[in-house]
Tab-separated table of C-alpha atoms and ligand atoms in Angstrom:
chain	number	residue	atom	x	y	z
A	292	MET	CA	71.361	90.892	-78.727
A	293	LYS	CA	73.121	92.857	-81.637
A	294	SER	CA	73.442	96.293	-82.311
A	295	PHE	CA	71.998	97.563	-85.437
A	296	THR	CA	75.820	98.978	-85.951
A	297	THR	CA	77.106	95.229	-86.007
A	298	LEU	CA	75.220	95.586	-89.991
A	299	PRO	CA	76.789	96.849	-93.160
A	300	LEU	CA	74.217	99.429	-93.765
A	301	SER	CA	75.361	103.027	-94.680
A	302	GLN	CA	76.156	105.482	-92.048
A	303	ALA	CA	73.141	107.818	-93.054
A	304	MET	CA	70.957	104.930	-92.592
A	305	LEU	CA	72.684	103.715	-89.193
A	306	ASP	CA	72.611	107.351	-88.110
A	307	ASN	CA	68.556	107.268	-88.682
A	308	LEU	CA	67.954	104.071	-87.023
A	309	GLU	CA	69.610	106.028	-83.606
A	310	LYS	CA	67.123	108.826	-84.510
A	311	LEU	CA	64.459	106.230	-84.465
A	312	GLU	CA	65.741	105.060	-81.095
A	313	TYR	CA	66.231	101.616	-83.033
A	314	GLU	CA	69.567	100.353	-80.901
A	315	ILE	CA	69.291	96.706	-80.588
A	316	MET	CA	67.754	94.273	-83.501
A	317	THR	CA	64.913	92.210	-82.509
A	318	PRO	CA	65.385	88.569	-82.796
A	319	ILE	CA	63.701	88.208	-86.336
A	320	GLN	CA	65.750	91.311	-87.463
A	321	GLU	CA	69.159	89.667	-86.259
A	322	LYS	CA	68.406	86.682	-88.063
A	323	SER	CA	66.865	87.882	-91.192
A	324	ILE	CA	68.593	91.156	-92.489
A	325	PRO	CA	72.062	89.748	-92.750
A	326	PRO	CA	70.750	86.969	-95.424
A	327	ILE	CA	68.166	89.814	-97.102
A	328	ILE	CA	71.286	91.979	-97.360
A	329	SER	CA	73.330	89.236	-99.043
A	330	GLY	CA	70.329	88.711	-101.425
A	331	SER	CA	68.697	85.576	-100.364
A	332	ASP	CA	65.039	84.140	-100.344
A	333	ILE	CA	63.430	84.272	-96.891
A	334	LEU	CA	60.896	82.152	-95.618
A	335	ALA	CA	60.150	83.643	-92.055
A	336	GLN	CA	58.106	82.783	-89.072
A	337	ALA	CA	57.420	85.729	-86.846
A	338	LYS	CA	54.367	86.592	-84.248
A	339	THR	CA	52.891	90.319	-84.290
A	340	GLY	CA	54.800	93.033	-83.286
A	341	SER	CA	58.317	91.028	-83.736
A	342	GLY	CA	59.763	94.116	-85.758
A	343	LYS	CA	58.980	92.454	-89.007
A	344	THR	CA	58.377	95.947	-91.090
A	345	ALA	CA	62.372	96.934	-90.460
A	346	ALA	CA	63.511	93.555	-90.709
A	347	PHE	CA	62.405	93.570	-94.463
A	348	GLY	CA	62.361	97.374	-94.999
A	349	ILE	CA	66.300	97.931	-93.937
A	350	GLY	CA	67.016	95.210	-96.150
A	351	LEU	CA	65.100	96.586	-99.228
A	352	LEU	CA	65.907	100.212	-98.813
A	353	HIS	CA	69.898	99.087	-98.743
A	354	MET	CA	69.051	97.632	-102.281
A	355	LEU	CA	67.659	100.293	-103.606
A	356	ASN	CA	68.915	102.159	-106.442
A	357	VAL	CA	67.372	105.486	-105.820
A	358	LYS	CA	68.806	107.523	-108.874
A	359	ARG	CA	66.692	104.989	-110.751
A	360	PHE	CA	62.966	106.036	-110.609
A	361	ARG	CA	61.665	102.652	-111.230
A	362	ILE	CA	59.315	100.364	-108.901
A	363	GLN	CA	61.971	98.213	-107.858
A	364	ALA	CA	60.238	96.751	-104.691
A	365	LEU	CA	56.478	95.362	-103.786
A	366	VAL	CA	55.443	94.942	-100.635
A	367	LEU	CA	52.077	93.063	-100.542
A	368	CYS	CA	49.802	93.286	-97.189
A	369	PRO	CA	46.548	91.914	-96.155
A	370	THR	CA	44.665	95.021	-95.012
A	371	ARG	CA	44.479	98.505	-95.944
A	372	GLU	CA	45.436	99.251	-92.217
A	373	LEU	CA	48.163	97.402	-92.450
A	374	ALA	CA	49.671	98.709	-95.722
A	375	GLU	CA	49.130	102.345	-94.511
A	376	GLN	CA	51.479	101.350	-90.906
A	377	VAL	CA	54.066	99.728	-93.441
A	378	THR	CA	54.130	102.807	-95.358
A	379	GLY	CA	54.352	104.806	-92.672
A	380	GLU	CA	57.221	102.574	-90.820
A	381	LEU	CA	58.859	102.633	-94.616
A	382	ARG	CA	58.858	106.257	-94.634
A	383	ARG	CA	60.523	106.947	-91.284
A	384	LEU	CA	63.240	104.129	-91.999
A	385	ALA	CA	63.634	106.029	-95.757
A	386	ARG	CA	64.275	109.345	-94.035
A	387	PHE	CA	68.253	108.616	-94.265
A	388	GLN	CA	68.416	109.469	-98.186
A	389	HIS	CA	66.358	112.472	-99.971
A	390	ASN	CA	63.758	111.522	-102.620
A	391	ILE	CA	62.936	107.749	-101.888
A	392	LYS	CA	59.230	107.588	-103.170
A	393	LEU	CA	56.919	105.142	-101.806
A	394	ILE	CA	53.010	104.439	-103.409
A	395	LYS	CA	50.775	103.001	-101.555
A	396	ILE	CA	47.611	101.080	-103.524
A	397	THR	CA	45.117	99.730	-101.456
A	398	GLY	CA	41.187	99.190	-101.992
A	399	GLY	CA	38.469	101.753	-101.170
A	400	LEU	CA	40.368	104.447	-102.542
A	401	PRO	CA	39.389	105.904	-105.728
A	402	MET	CA	41.635	104.288	-108.790
A	403	ARG	CA	42.286	107.249	-110.971
A	404	LYS	CA	44.366	108.934	-108.210
A	405	GLN	CA	46.411	105.777	-107.658
A	406	GLU	CA	47.027	105.637	-111.479
A	407	HIS	CA	48.116	109.244	-111.576
A	408	SER	CA	50.667	108.721	-108.612
A	409	LEU	CA	52.057	105.607	-110.688
A	410	SER	CA	52.158	107.870	-113.813
A	411	HIS	CA	55.112	109.603	-111.798
A	412	GLU	CA	57.851	107.152	-111.048
A	413	ALA	CA	58.473	105.821	-107.514
A	414	HIS	CA	60.760	103.364	-106.050
A	415	ILE	CA	58.427	101.255	-103.811
A	416	VAL	CA	55.057	100.159	-104.077
A	417	VAL	CA	53.133	99.268	-100.965
A	418	GLY	CA	49.671	97.467	-101.128
A	419	THR	CA	47.023	94.934	-100.965
A	420	PRO	CA	46.732	91.972	-103.716
A	421	GLY	CA	43.580	92.737	-105.174
A	422	ARG	CA	44.052	96.122	-105.984
A	423	VAL	CA	47.824	95.264	-106.808
A	424	LEU	CA	46.455	93.009	-109.306
A	425	LYS	CA	43.979	95.464	-111.084
A	426	LEU	CA	46.456	98.023	-111.487
A	427	LEU	CA	48.832	95.461	-113.213
A	428	ASP	CA	46.054	93.895	-115.321
A	429	ARG	CA	45.375	97.582	-116.345
A	430	GLY	CA	48.812	97.715	-117.532
A	431	SER	CA	49.530	101.081	-115.055
A	432	LEU	CA	51.625	99.103	-112.520
A	433	LYS	CA	54.592	97.369	-114.146
A	434	LEU	CA	56.962	94.955	-112.325
A	435	ASP	CA	59.423	94.668	-114.752
A	436	ASP	CA	61.993	96.175	-112.820
A	437	VAL	CA	61.218	94.687	-109.770
A	438	LYS	CA	64.161	93.269	-107.602
A	439	MET	CA	62.420	92.526	-104.211
A	440	ILE	CA	58.907	91.490	-103.393
A	441	VAL	CA	57.683	91.068	-99.740
A	442	LEU	CA	55.008	89.153	-98.508
A	443	ASP	CA	53.733	90.709	-95.410
A	444	GLU	CA	51.743	88.171	-92.755
A	445	ALA	CA	51.375	85.895	-95.930
A	446	ASP	CA	48.876	83.519	-93.864
A	447	ARG	CA	46.613	86.516	-93.071
A	448	MET	CA	46.269	87.301	-97.040
A	449	LEU	CA	45.275	83.251	-97.301
A	450	ASP	CA	42.519	84.284	-94.591
A	451	MET	CA	41.570	87.171	-96.588
A	452	GLY	CA	41.147	85.317	-99.649
A	453	PHE	CA	44.207	86.472	-101.638
A	454	ILE	CA	46.088	83.412	-102.486
A	455	ASP	CA	44.850	83.484	-106.298
A	456	GLU	CA	45.722	87.037	-106.376
A	457	ILE	CA	49.302	86.494	-105.120
A	458	ALA	CA	50.091	83.832	-107.361
A	459	GLU	CA	48.643	85.913	-110.464
A	460	ILE	CA	50.742	88.987	-109.221
A	461	PHE	CA	53.925	86.896	-109.456
A	462	ARG	CA	53.246	86.358	-113.191
A	463	PHE	CA	54.095	89.738	-113.870
A	464	ALA	CA	57.015	89.866	-111.852
A	465	PRO	CA	60.568	89.100	-113.183
A	466	SER	CA	61.672	85.662	-112.221
A	467	GLU	CA	65.208	87.258	-111.414
A	468	ARG	CA	64.048	88.815	-107.954
A	469	GLN	CA	64.665	88.161	-104.025
A	470	THR	CA	61.738	87.355	-102.469
A	471	LEU	CA	61.178	87.530	-98.752
A	472	CYS	CA	57.655	85.578	-97.091
A	473	PHE	CA	56.788	86.248	-93.590
A	474	SER	CA	54.043	84.391	-91.943
A	475	ALA	CA	53.168	83.603	-88.332
A	476	THR	CA	51.742	80.420	-88.991
A	477	PHE	CA	52.511	77.879	-92.354
A	478	PRO	CA	49.306	76.039	-93.073
A	479	ASP	CA	49.812	74.081	-96.170
A	480	GLU	CA	48.689	76.722	-98.842
A	481	ILE	CA	51.286	78.667	-97.727
A	482	LYS	CA	54.174	76.158	-97.859
A	483	SER	CA	53.022	75.241	-101.481
A	484	LEU	CA	52.479	78.890	-102.617
A	485	SER	CA	55.931	79.296	-100.893
A	486	ARG	CA	57.475	76.549	-103.090
A	487	SER	CA	56.320	77.926	-106.250
A	488	ILE	CA	57.829	81.327	-105.572
A	489	LEU	CA	61.142	81.098	-103.313
A	490	TYR	CA	64.366	79.946	-104.772
A	491	ASN	CA	66.319	78.168	-102.069
A	492	PRO	CA	64.759	80.052	-99.514
A	493	VAL	CA	66.507	80.566	-95.910
A	494	GLU	CA	64.270	79.590	-93.451
A	495	ILE	CA	64.064	81.554	-90.246
A	496	SER	CA	61.966	81.062	-87.144
A	497	VAL	CA	61.810	82.918	-84.128
A	498	ASP	CA	59.968	82.086	-80.980
A	499	THR	CA	56.478	82.033	-81.724
A	500	GLN	CA	55.354	81.702	-78.338
A	501	HIS	CA	54.453	84.905	-75.953
A	502	ASP	CA	56.502	85.122	-72.838
A	503	SER	CA	53.979	84.465	-70.244
A	504	LYS	CA	56.538	86.766	-68.235
A	505	ILE	CA	56.052	89.312	-70.596
A	506	ILE	CA	52.365	88.938	-70.969
A	507	SER	CA	50.335	88.440	-67.451
A	508	GLN	CA	47.137	86.191	-68.347
A	509	HIS	CA	43.804	85.702	-66.503
A	510	PHE	CA	40.623	84.071	-67.308
A	511	PHE	CA	37.845	84.721	-65.352
A	512	ARG	CA	34.346	83.060	-64.754
A	513	VAL	CA	31.125	84.878	-66.111
A	514	LYS	CA	27.798	84.021	-66.873
A	515	GLY	CA	27.148	85.278	-70.543
A	516	THR	CA	24.527	88.221	-69.183
A	517	GLU	CA	27.305	89.363	-67.043
A	518	LYS	CA	29.823	89.924	-69.698
A	519	CYS	CA	29.699	93.863	-69.982
A	520	GLN	CA	29.691	94.037	-66.133
A	521	ALA	CA	32.820	91.829	-66.093
A	522	VAL	CA	34.547	94.039	-68.634
A	523	THR	CA	33.606	97.373	-66.953
A	524	SER	CA	35.111	95.836	-63.480
A	525	LEU	CA	38.294	94.499	-65.374
A	526	LEU	CA	38.852	97.722	-66.589
A	527	ALA	CA	38.165	99.600	-63.491
A	528	GLU	CA	40.434	97.258	-61.370
A	529	PHE	CA	43.466	96.674	-63.638
A	530	GLN	CA	43.212	100.389	-65.144
A	531	PRO	CA	45.282	99.433	-68.146
A	532	GLN	CA	46.163	102.364	-70.103
A	533	ASN	CA	43.919	101.668	-72.835
A	534	ALA	CA	42.395	98.107	-74.527
A	535	ILE	CA	41.360	96.381	-77.331
A	536	ILE	CA	37.952	93.935	-76.372
A	537	PHE	CA	37.643	91.068	-78.836
A	538	CYS	CA	34.209	90.016	-79.730
A	539	ASN	CA	33.878	87.009	-82.075
A	540	THR	CA	30.919	88.654	-84.509
A	541	LYS	CA	30.171	92.229	-85.808
A	542	ASP	CA	26.834	92.047	-83.656
A	543	ALA	CA	28.615	91.580	-80.685
A	544	CYS	CA	31.236	94.067	-81.175
A	545	ARG	CA	28.294	96.656	-81.855
A	546	LYS	CA	26.670	95.748	-79.201
A	547	VAL	CA	29.230	95.492	-76.582
A	548	GLY	CA	30.693	99.180	-78.079
A	549	LYS	CA	26.951	100.539	-77.218
A	550	GLU	CA	27.059	99.132	-73.884
A	551	LEU	CA	30.003	100.321	-72.723
A	552	ILE	CA	29.302	103.881	-73.740
A	553	SER	CA	26.097	103.219	-71.692
A	554	ARG	CA	28.238	102.448	-68.308
A	555	GLY	CA	29.919	105.588	-69.008
A	556	LEU	CA	33.156	104.247	-70.449
A	557	HIS	CA	34.283	106.023	-73.885
A	558	SER	CA	34.839	102.972	-76.187
A	559	LEU	CA	34.758	102.544	-80.016
A	560	ALA	CA	33.765	99.687	-82.280
A	561	LEU	CA	35.923	98.826	-85.437
A	562	HIS	CA	33.736	96.225	-87.341
A	563	GLY	CA	33.651	95.177	-90.932
A	564	ASP	CA	30.581	97.081	-91.667
A	565	LEU	CA	32.276	100.457	-91.463
A	566	GLU	CA	33.174	102.636	-94.314
A	567	GLN	CA	36.567	103.173	-94.939
A	568	LYS	CA	36.382	106.815	-94.014
A	569	GLU	CA	34.828	105.474	-90.505
A	570	ARG	CA	37.662	102.671	-89.567
A	571	THR	CA	40.388	105.040	-90.517
A	572	GLU	CA	38.616	108.021	-88.167
A	573	VAL	CA	38.463	105.012	-85.491
A	574	LEU	CA	42.095	103.869	-85.340
A	575	ILE	CA	42.961	107.355	-86.017
A	576	ARG	CA	41.330	108.342	-82.810
A	577	PHE	CA	41.937	105.642	-80.872
A	578	ALA	CA	45.938	105.450	-81.658
A	579	ASN	CA	46.200	109.539	-80.673
A	580	GLY	CA	44.410	108.612	-77.227
A	581	SER	CA	40.974	110.242	-77.705
A	582	SER	CA	39.374	106.919	-76.925
A	583	ASN	CA	40.837	104.232	-74.725
A	584	ILE	CA	38.483	101.516	-75.175
A	585	LEU	CA	38.294	99.833	-78.908
A	586	VAL	CA	36.152	96.911	-79.267
A	587	ALA	CA	36.728	94.815	-82.105
A	588	THR	CA	36.422	92.106	-83.988
A	589	ASP	CA	39.688	89.657	-85.376
A	590	VAL	CA	39.157	90.907	-88.739
A	591	ALA	CA	38.594	94.503	-88.332
A	592	ALA	CA	41.770	94.555	-85.915
A	593	ARG	CA	43.905	92.577	-88.238
A	594	GLY	CA	47.323	94.737	-88.677
A	595	LEU	CA	46.283	97.390	-86.168
A	596	ASP	CA	49.586	98.241	-84.858
A	597	ILE	CA	49.313	100.192	-81.316
A	598	SER	CA	52.696	99.875	-80.034
A	599	ASP	CA	51.918	100.099	-76.162
A	600	LEU	CA	48.437	98.665	-75.873
A	601	GLY	CA	47.735	98.477	-72.197
A	602	ALA	CA	45.564	95.221	-72.096
A	603	VAL	CA	43.468	92.772	-74.445
A	604	ILE	CA	40.410	91.993	-73.206
A	605	ASN	CA	38.590	88.745	-74.529
A	606	TYR	CA	34.653	89.411	-74.380
A	607	ASP	CA	34.531	86.124	-76.421
A	608	LEU	CA	37.141	83.430	-76.634
A	609	PRO	CA	38.297	82.679	-79.809
A	610	PHE	CA	36.919	79.562	-81.984
A	611	GLU	CA	40.795	79.009	-83.192
A	612	THR	CA	43.318	78.733	-80.354
A	613	GLU	CA	46.181	80.389	-82.516
A	614	THR	CA	43.778	83.272	-82.629
A	615	TYR	CA	44.261	83.833	-78.690
A	616	VAL	CA	48.092	83.947	-79.198
A	617	HIS	CA	47.543	86.450	-82.240
A	618	ARG	CA	45.291	88.673	-79.952
A	619	ILE	CA	47.425	88.822	-76.760
A	620	GLY	CA	50.617	89.141	-79.152
A	621	ARG	CA	49.030	93.145	-79.505
A	622	THR	CA	49.957	93.758	-75.977
A	623	GLY	CA	53.029	93.355	-74.072
A	624	ARG	CA	55.090	94.552	-77.025
A	625	ALA	CA	58.710	96.426	-77.240
A	626	GLY	CA	59.473	95.186	-73.673
A	627	LYS	CA	56.653	96.454	-72.043
A	628	GLU	CA	54.716	94.426	-69.801
A	629	GLY	CA	51.481	93.300	-71.002
A	630	LEU	CA	47.810	92.217	-70.015
A	631	ALA	CA	45.527	89.812	-71.222
A	632	LEU	CA	42.191	89.270	-69.571
A	633	SER	CA	39.622	86.426	-70.861
A	634	LEU	CA	36.294	85.914	-70.228
A	635	ILE	CA	35.040	82.274	-70.096
A	636	SER	CA	31.229	81.556	-70.199
A	637	GLY	CA	29.332	78.839	-70.362
A	638	LYS	CA	30.744	75.415	-71.686
A	639	GLU	CA	33.713	77.018	-72.758
A	640	ASP	CA	36.361	75.259	-69.910
A	641	PHE	CA	37.955	73.170	-72.886
A	642	ARG	CA	39.142	76.025	-74.818
A	643	LEU	CA	41.046	77.185	-71.594
A	644	HIS	CA	42.569	73.693	-72.117
A	645	GLN	CA	43.223	74.095	-75.880
A	646	ILE	CA	45.061	77.445	-74.942
A	647	ASN	CA	46.826	76.200	-71.980
A	648	GLN	CA	48.521	73.203	-74.099
A	649	LEU	CA	49.360	75.660	-77.040
A	650	VAL	CA	51.128	78.145	-74.483
A	651	LYS	CA	52.143	75.520	-72.587
A	652	GLU	CA	51.171	77.040	-69.305
A	653	ASN	CA	48.881	75.891	-66.760
A	654	PHE	CA	46.548	79.063	-66.346
A	655	SER	CA	42.919	78.006	-63.868
A	656	ILE	CA	39.940	79.910	-64.045
A	657	GLU	CA	39.248	82.664	-61.578
A	658	GLU	CA	36.557	83.277	-59.656
A	659	LYS	CA	34.948	86.891	-59.017
A	660	ALA	CA	31.532	88.554	-57.976
A	661	TRP	CA	30.817	90.586	-60.773
A	662	ASP	CA	28.255	92.305	-58.825
A	663	ALA	CA	30.608	94.013	-56.435
A	664	PRO	CA	30.433	97.753	-56.426
A	665	LEU	CA	32.315	99.045	-59.363
A	666	GLY	CA	35.180	101.710	-59.471
A	667	THR	CA	35.713	103.686	-62.095
A	668	TYR	CA	37.962	103.340	-65.307
A	669	HIS	CA	39.541	106.763	-66.291
A	670	LEU	CA	38.431	108.487	-69.638
A	671	PRO	CA	40.810	109.070	-72.338
A	672	SER	CA	42.721	112.474	-71.665
A	673	MET	CA	42.660	114.045	-75.637
A	674	ILE	CA	39.943	114.555	-78.028
A	675	THR	CA	39.807	114.985	-81.752
A	676	LEU	CA	39.136	117.723	-83.816
A	677	SER	CA	38.953	116.886	-87.646
A	678	ILE	CA	39.761	120.017	-90.195
A	679	ASN	CA	38.778	119.897	-93.558
A	680	GLY	CA	41.845	120.381	-95.247
A	681	GLY	CA	44.760	117.944	-95.757
A	682	ARG	CA	48.063	116.732	-97.549
A	683	LYS	CA	46.466	117.769	-101.046
A	684	ASN	CA	45.557	120.890	-99.991
A	685	LYS	CA	49.240	121.550	-98.651
A	686	ILE	CA	48.529	121.700	-95.008
A	687	SER	CA	51.302	120.632	-92.923
A	688	ALA	CA	51.370	119.164	-89.109
A	689	GLY	CA	53.801	122.243	-88.627
A	690	ASP	CA	50.818	124.974	-90.385
A	691	ILE	CA	48.492	123.463	-87.550
A	692	LEU	CA	50.361	123.569	-84.757
A	693	GLY	CA	51.419	126.827	-85.400
A	694	ALA	CA	48.078	127.948	-85.389
A	695	LEU	CA	46.970	126.125	-82.301
A	696	THR	CA	49.685	127.455	-80.375
A	697	SER	CA	50.081	130.998	-81.874
A	698	GLU	CA	49.656	134.049	-79.390
A	699	GLY	CA	47.033	133.121	-76.824
A	700	GLY	CA	46.401	129.874	-78.244
A	701	ILE	CA	47.199	126.623	-76.243
A	702	SER	CA	50.493	125.030	-75.261
A	703	GLY	CA	52.273	122.540	-77.283
A	704	ASN	CA	52.344	120.127	-74.880
A	705	ASP	CA	48.425	119.742	-74.804
A	706	VAL	CA	48.307	119.284	-78.598
A	707	GLY	CA	49.231	115.613	-79.309
A	708	LYS	CA	49.256	113.369	-82.702
A	709	ILE	CA	48.262	115.035	-86.074
A	710	ASP	CA	47.185	112.605	-89.033
A	711	ARG	CA	46.722	114.017	-91.979
A	712	MET	CA	44.704	112.349	-94.856
A	713	ASP	CA	44.490	113.652	-98.356
A	714	TYR	CA	41.580	116.230	-97.690
A	715	ILE	CA	41.266	115.727	-93.863
A	716	THR	CA	43.422	116.043	-90.783
A	717	PHE	CA	42.993	114.727	-87.644
A	718	VAL	CA	44.583	116.496	-84.390
A	719	ALA	CA	44.262	115.685	-80.992
A	720	VAL	CA	44.326	118.037	-78.250
A	721	LYS	CA	44.228	117.499	-74.188
A	722	ARG	CA	39.915	117.257	-73.479
A	723	GLU	CA	40.163	120.256	-71.444
A	724	TYR	CA	41.310	122.329	-74.630
A	725	ALA	CA	38.609	120.913	-77.245
A	726	ALA	CA	36.686	124.197	-77.201
A	727	LYS	CA	39.529	126.677	-77.302
A	728	ALA	CA	41.187	124.512	-80.282
A	729	LEU	CA	38.060	124.463	-82.239
A	730	GLU	CA	37.642	127.979	-81.684
A	731	ILE	CA	41.169	128.835	-83.004
A	732	LEU	CA	40.911	126.543	-86.010
A	733	GLU	CA	37.211	128.071	-86.706
A	734	LYS	CA	38.028	131.535	-86.552
A	735	GLY	CA	41.965	131.791	-87.561
A	736	GLN	CA	43.203	131.067	-90.327
A	737	VAL	CA	45.661	128.113	-90.901
A	738	LYS	CA	48.035	128.689	-93.725
A	739	GLY	CA	46.190	132.094	-94.991
A	740	ARG	CA	42.956	130.164	-95.462
A	741	ARG	CA	40.164	129.401	-92.956
A	742	PHE	CA	39.202	125.664	-92.958
A	743	LYS	CA	36.025	123.877	-91.131
A	744	ALA	CA	36.903	121.977	-88.119
A	745	ILE	CA	34.423	119.658	-85.999
A	746	ILE	CA	35.299	117.836	-82.511
A	747	ASN	CA	34.640	113.723	-82.981
A	748	ASP	CA	33.688	112.663	-79.737
B	1003	ADP	P1	55.338	93.512	-86.821
B	1003	ADP	O1	55.183	93.583	-88.229
B	1003	ADP	O2	56.048	92.228	-86.837
B	1003	ADP	O3	53.834	92.928	-86.402
B	1003	ADP	P2	56.680	95.903	-86.487
B	1003	ADP	O4	57.233	96.071	-87.577
B	1003	ADP	O5	54.930	96.583	-86.762
B	1003	ADP	O6	55.837	94.320	-86.350
B	1003	ADP	O7	57.234	96.835	-85.270
B	1003	ADP	C1	56.508	96.302	-83.887
B	1003	ADP	C2	56.989	97.920	-83.220
B	1003	ADP	O8	58.638	97.543	-82.808
B	1003	ADP	C3	56.787	99.122	-83.981
B	1003	ADP	O9	56.403	100.131	-83.160
B	1003	ADP	C4	58.309	99.748	-84.509
B	1003	ADP	O10	58.741	100.841	-84.844
B	1003	ADP	C5	59.318	98.881	-83.279
B	1003	ADP	N1	60.581	98.228	-83.560
B	1003	ADP	C6	61.061	97.764	-84.639
B	1003	ADP	N2	62.036	97.174	-84.603
B	1003	ADP	C7	62.876	97.732	-83.080
B	1003	ADP	C8	63.564	98.067	-82.890
B	1003	ADP	N3	64.873	97.453	-83.384
B	1003	ADP	N4	64.002	98.912	-81.781
B	1003	ADP	C9	63.031	99.345	-81.261
B	1003	ADP	N5	62.048	99.265	-81.792
B	1003	ADP	C10	61.496	98.605	-82.452
B	1004	MG	MG1	54.001	94.162	-89.368
């Protein structure tokens, strides 16, 4: 366990890390930052939640020449959400220095706007492979000055079918560059891609097994028809602060989401059929505490980073045992104890056997009477209001907080996260103040203008 101060970083960067309350390096940071700083290529194996973003982010920001307004680093991520999170984390890490410009390039958003941002010079591009390649092909993105390329969650990008795009993107990059590849697993395609894009890489691996002391894991026998009843009972019994419920299919996800609502719980469903706008809204409402249950498929939940997830519930056990490890890795992060509860129905006992082999444990199936009287699971404490103005309307989080808390308003302690998109802002407030907050936003003025607000519940 080493402190960041042992690294040869600028005092401004170290001060910023201290402000972020990053003191001790995570194992992947401790092993990868020194070789990254010294200019080596990296092939690193690390699980979700291990602190990969800061590992490459610190190295990337360290090598950046801020005075030179050229794209010097490219970070490729498997999904828009992940790109969004990486952008956010890089922005936080970059706060130590003025004027570091970052552009996010992902699908599902108008290409022209991204081209417009690219026409103003920037230092770093974070994006998904499909859209990055499109902009390279159109000539609106140039990699001539790129010094570093990062593949974040390379195996997930492979799953998403991006392997050809990635190989193609590298054809646009200078051969003299530093390449960092992070992946939780190393299937053959990743190994062979690595051989073609990495030069003499330093290989790094941190424990991929989750420590069972940190994630408490339980398996329960259920009948197929009892599953929602079982989920409701488990939430009532364990009272996690919040939970993700994993289903194997979109249909199950939709159905379970609805059934939990009909049982009086506050759940949101996240699956591939949602439009980008809806996905963003769901993720924001879950992350800001306006909902405490997210029912999701693996694909939809990929890259989602909620750092203090109370529990992962496997409504269905995944088809692949590795997916189990990925799923439960979302709870118990950053030293907090996690909770993973899995339902086993029908002829799935062999899946538990496979899991035991992979995680080197000997878990057994617990039996419970699911028809016992239910306790209740708490409702979320917050609620989200959306306001039809955002970053591009020059509204800041401070403007909104100011309007809500000005004379006769609500207390700052009752206002939660404020998430600004380009043209819409989401603000979380304590549930009991929803109506009051709505009234303030509708009647009052934010920055001298009147905006429309609605409650999303
Ligand atoms: P990964 O990409 O490996 O899944 P992230 O980079 O998203 O993980 O980091 C997971 C969480 O841990 C984030 O909330 C991040 O802010 C936090 N974190 C990362 N490094 C540290 C550190 N050294 N000390 C404390 N928190 C950290
Ligand atoms: Mg990450």
